[in-house]
Coordinates of C-alpha atoms and ligand atoms in Angstrom, one line a residue:
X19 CA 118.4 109.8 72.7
X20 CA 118.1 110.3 68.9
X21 CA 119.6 107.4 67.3
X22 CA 122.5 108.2 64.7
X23 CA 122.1 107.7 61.3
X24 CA 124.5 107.9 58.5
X25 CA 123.5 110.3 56.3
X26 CA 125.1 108.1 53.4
X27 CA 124.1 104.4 53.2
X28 CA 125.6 103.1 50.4
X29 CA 125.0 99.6 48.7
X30 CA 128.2 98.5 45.9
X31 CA 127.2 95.4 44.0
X32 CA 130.3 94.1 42.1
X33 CA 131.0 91.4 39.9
X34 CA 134.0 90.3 37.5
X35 CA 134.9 93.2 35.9
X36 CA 136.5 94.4 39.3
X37 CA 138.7 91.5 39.5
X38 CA 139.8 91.7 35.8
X39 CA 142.5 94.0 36.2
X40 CA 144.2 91.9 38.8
X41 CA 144.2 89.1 36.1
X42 CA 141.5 87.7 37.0
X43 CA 139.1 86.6 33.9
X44 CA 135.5 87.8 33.6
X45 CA 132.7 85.2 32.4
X46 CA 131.6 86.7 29.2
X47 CA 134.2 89.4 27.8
X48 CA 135.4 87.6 24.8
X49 CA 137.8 86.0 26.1
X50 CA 136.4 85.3 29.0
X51 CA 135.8 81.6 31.1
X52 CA 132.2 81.1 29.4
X53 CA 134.2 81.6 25.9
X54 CA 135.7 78.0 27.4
X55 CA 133.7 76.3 29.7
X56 CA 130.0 75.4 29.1
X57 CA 128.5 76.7 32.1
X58 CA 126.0 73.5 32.3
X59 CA 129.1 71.4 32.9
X60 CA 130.7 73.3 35.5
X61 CA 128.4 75.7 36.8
X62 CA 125.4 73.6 37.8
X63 CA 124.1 70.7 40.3
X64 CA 123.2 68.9 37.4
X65 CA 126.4 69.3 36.3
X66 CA 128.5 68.4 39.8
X67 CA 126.6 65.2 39.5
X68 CA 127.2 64.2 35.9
X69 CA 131.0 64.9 36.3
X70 CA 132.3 66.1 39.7
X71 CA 136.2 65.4 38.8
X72 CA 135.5 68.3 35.8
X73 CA 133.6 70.6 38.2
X74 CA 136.2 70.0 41.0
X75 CA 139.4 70.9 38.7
X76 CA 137.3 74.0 37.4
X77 CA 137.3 75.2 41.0
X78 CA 141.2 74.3 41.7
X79 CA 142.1 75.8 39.2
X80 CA 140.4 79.3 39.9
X81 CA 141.3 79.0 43.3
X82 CA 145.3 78.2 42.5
X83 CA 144.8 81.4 40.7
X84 CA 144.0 83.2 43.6
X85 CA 147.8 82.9 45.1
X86 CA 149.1 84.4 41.6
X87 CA 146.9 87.9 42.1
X88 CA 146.6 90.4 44.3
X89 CA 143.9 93.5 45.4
X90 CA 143.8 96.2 42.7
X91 CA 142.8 100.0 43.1
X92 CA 139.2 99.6 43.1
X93 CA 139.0 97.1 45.8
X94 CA 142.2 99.4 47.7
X95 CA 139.7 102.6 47.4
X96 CA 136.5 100.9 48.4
X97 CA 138.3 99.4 51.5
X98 CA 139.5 103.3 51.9
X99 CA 135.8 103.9 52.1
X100 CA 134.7 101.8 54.8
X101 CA 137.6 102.7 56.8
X102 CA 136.6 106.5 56.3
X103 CA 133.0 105.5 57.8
X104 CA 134.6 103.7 60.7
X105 CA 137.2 106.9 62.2
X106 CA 135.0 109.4 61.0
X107 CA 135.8 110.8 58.1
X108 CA 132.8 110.1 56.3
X109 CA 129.4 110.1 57.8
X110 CA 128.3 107.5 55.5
X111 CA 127.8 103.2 55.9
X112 CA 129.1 100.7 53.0
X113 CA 128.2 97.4 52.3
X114 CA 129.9 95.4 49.6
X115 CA 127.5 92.8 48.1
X116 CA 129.8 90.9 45.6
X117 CA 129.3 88.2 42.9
X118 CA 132.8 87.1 43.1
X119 CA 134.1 83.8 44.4
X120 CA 137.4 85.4 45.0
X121 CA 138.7 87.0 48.0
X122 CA 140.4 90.3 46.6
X123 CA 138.1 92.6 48.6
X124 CA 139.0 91.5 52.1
X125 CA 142.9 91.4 50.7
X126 CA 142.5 95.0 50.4
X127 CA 140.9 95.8 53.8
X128 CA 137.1 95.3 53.1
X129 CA 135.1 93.5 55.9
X130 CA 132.0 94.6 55.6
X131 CA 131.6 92.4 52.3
X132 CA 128.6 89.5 51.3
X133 CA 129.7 86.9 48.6
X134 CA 126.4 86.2 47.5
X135 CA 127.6 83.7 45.1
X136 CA 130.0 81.8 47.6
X137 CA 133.3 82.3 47.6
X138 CA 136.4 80.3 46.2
X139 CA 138.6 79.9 49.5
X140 CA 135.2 77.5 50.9
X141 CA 134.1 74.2 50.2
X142 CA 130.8 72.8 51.6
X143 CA 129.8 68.9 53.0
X144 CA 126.6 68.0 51.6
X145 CA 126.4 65.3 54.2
X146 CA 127.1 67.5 57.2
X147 CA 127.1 70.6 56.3
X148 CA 130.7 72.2 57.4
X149 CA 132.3 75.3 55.4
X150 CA 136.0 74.5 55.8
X151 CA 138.0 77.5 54.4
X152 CA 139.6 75.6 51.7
X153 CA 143.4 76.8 50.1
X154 CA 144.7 74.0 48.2
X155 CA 142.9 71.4 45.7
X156 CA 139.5 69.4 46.6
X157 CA 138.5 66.5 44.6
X158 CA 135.5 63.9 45.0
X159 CA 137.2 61.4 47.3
X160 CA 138.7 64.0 49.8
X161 CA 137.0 63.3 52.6
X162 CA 135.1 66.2 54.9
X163 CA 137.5 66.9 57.8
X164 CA 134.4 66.8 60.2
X165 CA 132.4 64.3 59.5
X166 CA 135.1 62.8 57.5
X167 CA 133.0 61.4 54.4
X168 CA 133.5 61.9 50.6
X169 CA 130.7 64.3 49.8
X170 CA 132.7 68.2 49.6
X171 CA 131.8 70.5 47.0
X172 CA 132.9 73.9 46.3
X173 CA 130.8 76.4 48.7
X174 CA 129.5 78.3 45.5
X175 CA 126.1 78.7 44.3
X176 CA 125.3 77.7 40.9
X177 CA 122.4 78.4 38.3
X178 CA 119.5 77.1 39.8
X179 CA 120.3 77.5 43.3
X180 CA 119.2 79.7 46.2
X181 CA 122.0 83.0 46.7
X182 CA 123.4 83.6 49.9
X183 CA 122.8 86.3 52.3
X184 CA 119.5 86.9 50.6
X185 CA 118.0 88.4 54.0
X186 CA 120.6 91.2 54.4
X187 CA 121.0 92.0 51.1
X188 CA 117.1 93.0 50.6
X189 CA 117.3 94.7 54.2
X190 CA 120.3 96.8 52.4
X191 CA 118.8 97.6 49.6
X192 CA 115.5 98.5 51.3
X193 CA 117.4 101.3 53.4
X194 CA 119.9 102.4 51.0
X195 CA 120.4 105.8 49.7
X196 CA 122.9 104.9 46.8
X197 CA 122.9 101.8 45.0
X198 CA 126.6 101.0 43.2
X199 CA 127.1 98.7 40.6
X200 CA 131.1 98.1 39.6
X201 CA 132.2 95.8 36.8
X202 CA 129.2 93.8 36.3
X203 CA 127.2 93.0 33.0
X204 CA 123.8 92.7 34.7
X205 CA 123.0 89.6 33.3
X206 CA 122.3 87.2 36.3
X207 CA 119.2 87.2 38.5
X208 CA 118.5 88.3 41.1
X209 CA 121.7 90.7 41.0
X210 CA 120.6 92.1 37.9
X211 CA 117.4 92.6 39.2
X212 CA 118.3 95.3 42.4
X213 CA 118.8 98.1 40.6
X214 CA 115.1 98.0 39.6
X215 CA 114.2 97.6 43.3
X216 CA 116.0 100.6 44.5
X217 CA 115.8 103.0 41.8
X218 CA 112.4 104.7 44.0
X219 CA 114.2 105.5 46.8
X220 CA 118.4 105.6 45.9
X221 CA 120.5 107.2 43.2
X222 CA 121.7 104.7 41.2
X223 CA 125.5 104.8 39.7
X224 CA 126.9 102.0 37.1
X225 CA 130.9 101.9 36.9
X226 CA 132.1 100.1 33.6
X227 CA 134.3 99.9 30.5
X228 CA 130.6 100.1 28.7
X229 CA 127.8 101.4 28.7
X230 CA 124.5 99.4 30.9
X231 CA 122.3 97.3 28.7
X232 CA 119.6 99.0 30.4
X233 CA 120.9 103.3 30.3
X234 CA 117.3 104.5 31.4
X235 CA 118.1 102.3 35.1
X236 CA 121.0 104.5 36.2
X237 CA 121.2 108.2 37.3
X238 CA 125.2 107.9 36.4
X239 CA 127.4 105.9 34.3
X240 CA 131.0 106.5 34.5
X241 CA 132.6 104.4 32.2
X242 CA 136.0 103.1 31.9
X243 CA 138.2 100.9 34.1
X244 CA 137.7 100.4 37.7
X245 CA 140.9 101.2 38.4
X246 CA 140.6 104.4 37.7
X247 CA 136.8 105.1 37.7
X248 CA 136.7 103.6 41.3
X249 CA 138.4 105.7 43.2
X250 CA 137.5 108.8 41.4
X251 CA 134.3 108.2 42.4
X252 CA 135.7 107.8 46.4
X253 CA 138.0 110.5 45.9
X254 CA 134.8 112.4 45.5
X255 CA 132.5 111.0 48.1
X256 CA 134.9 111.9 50.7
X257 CA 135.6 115.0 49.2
X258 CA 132.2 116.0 49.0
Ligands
LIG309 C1 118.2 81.9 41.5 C2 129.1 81.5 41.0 C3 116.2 81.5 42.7 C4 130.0 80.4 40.5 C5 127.4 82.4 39.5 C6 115.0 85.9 36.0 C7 115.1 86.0 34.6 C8 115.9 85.0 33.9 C9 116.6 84.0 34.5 C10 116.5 83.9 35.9 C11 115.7 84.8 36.6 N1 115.9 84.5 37.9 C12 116.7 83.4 38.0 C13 117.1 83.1 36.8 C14 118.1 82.0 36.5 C15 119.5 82.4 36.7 C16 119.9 83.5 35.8 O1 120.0 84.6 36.2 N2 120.2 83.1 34.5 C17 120.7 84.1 33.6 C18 121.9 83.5 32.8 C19 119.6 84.6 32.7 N3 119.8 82.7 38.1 C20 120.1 81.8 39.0 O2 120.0 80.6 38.8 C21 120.4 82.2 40.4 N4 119.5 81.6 41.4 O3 117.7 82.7 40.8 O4 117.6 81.2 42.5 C22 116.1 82.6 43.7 C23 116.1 84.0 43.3 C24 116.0 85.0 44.3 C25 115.8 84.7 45.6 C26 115.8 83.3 46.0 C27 115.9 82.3 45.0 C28 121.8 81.9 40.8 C29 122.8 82.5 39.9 C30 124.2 82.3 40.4 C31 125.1 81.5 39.5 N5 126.5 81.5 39.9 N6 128.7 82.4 40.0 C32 131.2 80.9 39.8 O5 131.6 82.0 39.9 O6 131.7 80.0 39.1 S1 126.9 83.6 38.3 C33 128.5 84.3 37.8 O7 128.1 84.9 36.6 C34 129.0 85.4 38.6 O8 128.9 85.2 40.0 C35 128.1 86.6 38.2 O9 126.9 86.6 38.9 C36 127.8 86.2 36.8 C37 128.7 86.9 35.9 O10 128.4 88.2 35.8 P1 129.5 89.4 36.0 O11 130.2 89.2 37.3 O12 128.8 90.6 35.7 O13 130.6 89.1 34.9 P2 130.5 89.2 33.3 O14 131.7 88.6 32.7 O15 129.1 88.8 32.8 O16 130.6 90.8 33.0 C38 131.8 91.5 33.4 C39 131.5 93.0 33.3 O17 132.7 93.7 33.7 C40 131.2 93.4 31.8 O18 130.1 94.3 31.9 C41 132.5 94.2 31.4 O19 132.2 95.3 30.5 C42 133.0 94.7 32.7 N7 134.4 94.9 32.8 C43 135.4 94.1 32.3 N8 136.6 94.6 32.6 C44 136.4 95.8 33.4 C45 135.0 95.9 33.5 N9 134.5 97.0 34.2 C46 135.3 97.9 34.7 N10 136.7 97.8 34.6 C47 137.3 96.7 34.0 N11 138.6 96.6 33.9

């Protein structure tokens, strides 16, 4: 029985810029939360340990932000995508693999999705190690509702630590036959790093308001805002 294959496996690594036309902010477009917060504070163990209270009310306040946005048309076309795999219009397999903390692609329909950086709507015990979904405010005395002790965090990973998923996203990029990058500055390891792992054996596409730092690591650039590059690009996938 000869096993099916899609003939289009396709691996979309996004990050900020995908979010920034819901309102979300980006880390470092000018005005963006870097231009603000000193990402040793906030964006570190080190930092959670120094001063949890300043870490904590970094995270509530990104993830109050959450209720005030909504999906835009490059998360609405991507979710389009995977739904075309699933009844058959496309012979083709998508997997998300996003730096975002927020939750806009699974708003617009997206399951197949990895946050590889954790995402916003978690918080993590240290002590015993539940991942509560998490909507509302979390501070250092709010006590784990399992094992009930003071010792949450917010379920993100921060410089220094280990990303998520790490297993299934090098198995993806191993077997992909497109490689995707959307709204992302390529400046954090090891994201920044996959495009130089699959270029061998997948076209490579970046979709951004600029131009890659690196030009020579992409097949295709298509340059301008997500929201109108993104579905383009889906537009002519399916079409093709
Ligand atoms: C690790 C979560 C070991 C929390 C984040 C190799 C070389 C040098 C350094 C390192 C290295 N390897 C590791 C390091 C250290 C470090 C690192 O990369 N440092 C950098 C600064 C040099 N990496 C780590 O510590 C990582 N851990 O390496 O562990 C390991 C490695 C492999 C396997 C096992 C173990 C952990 C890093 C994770 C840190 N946490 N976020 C939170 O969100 O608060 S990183 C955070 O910043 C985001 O998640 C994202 O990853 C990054 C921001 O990048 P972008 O999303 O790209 O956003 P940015 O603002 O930069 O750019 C926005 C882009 O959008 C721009 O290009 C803009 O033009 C574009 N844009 C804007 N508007 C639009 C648009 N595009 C289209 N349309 C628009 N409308």
């Amino acid at each position: 029985m000869t096993q099916h294959h899609p003939a289009d496996r396709i691996v979309v690594l996004t990050g900020a810029g995908i979010s920034r036309e819901s309102g979300l902010e980006t880390f470092r477009d000018a005005d963006g939360l870097w231009s603000r917060h000193n990402i040793a504070d906030v964006c570190t163990p080190e930092g959670f340990r120094r001063d949890p209270m300043l870490v904590d009310r970094f995270y509530n306040g990104r993830r109050a932000e959450l209720a005030g946005v909504q999906p835009n048309a490059a998360h609405l076309a991507l979710a389009e995508l995977e739904r075309a795999a699933h009844d058959g219009r496309w012979n083709g397999e998508l997997l998300i693999v996003t730096q975002n903390i927020d939750d806009l692609h699974e708003r617009a329909g997206s399951h197949n999705v990895l946050h590889m950086h954790g995402e916003l709507r978690r918080v993590r015990c240290t002590s015993c190690g539940a991942t509560p979904e998490w909507l509302g405010d979390c501070l250092p005395d709010t006590p784990c509702p399992a094992c009930h002790r003071p010792t949450l965090r917010p379920d993100v990973v921060w410089f220094g630590e280990v990303p998520l998923h790490m297993d299934r996203i090098e198995t993806a990029l191993a077997g992909c036959d497109r490689f995707v990058t959307i709204g992302t500055s390529g400046t954090v390891y090891p994201a920044a790093g996959f495009v130089a792992q699959v270029r061998d054996h997948a076209e490579t596409v970046d979709i951004n308001l600029d131009p890659p730092q690196v030009p020579t690591l992409f097949d295709r650039t298509l340059i301008g805002p997500a929201t109108r590059m993104v579905p383009q690009w889906v537009i002519e996938l399916l079409g093709a």
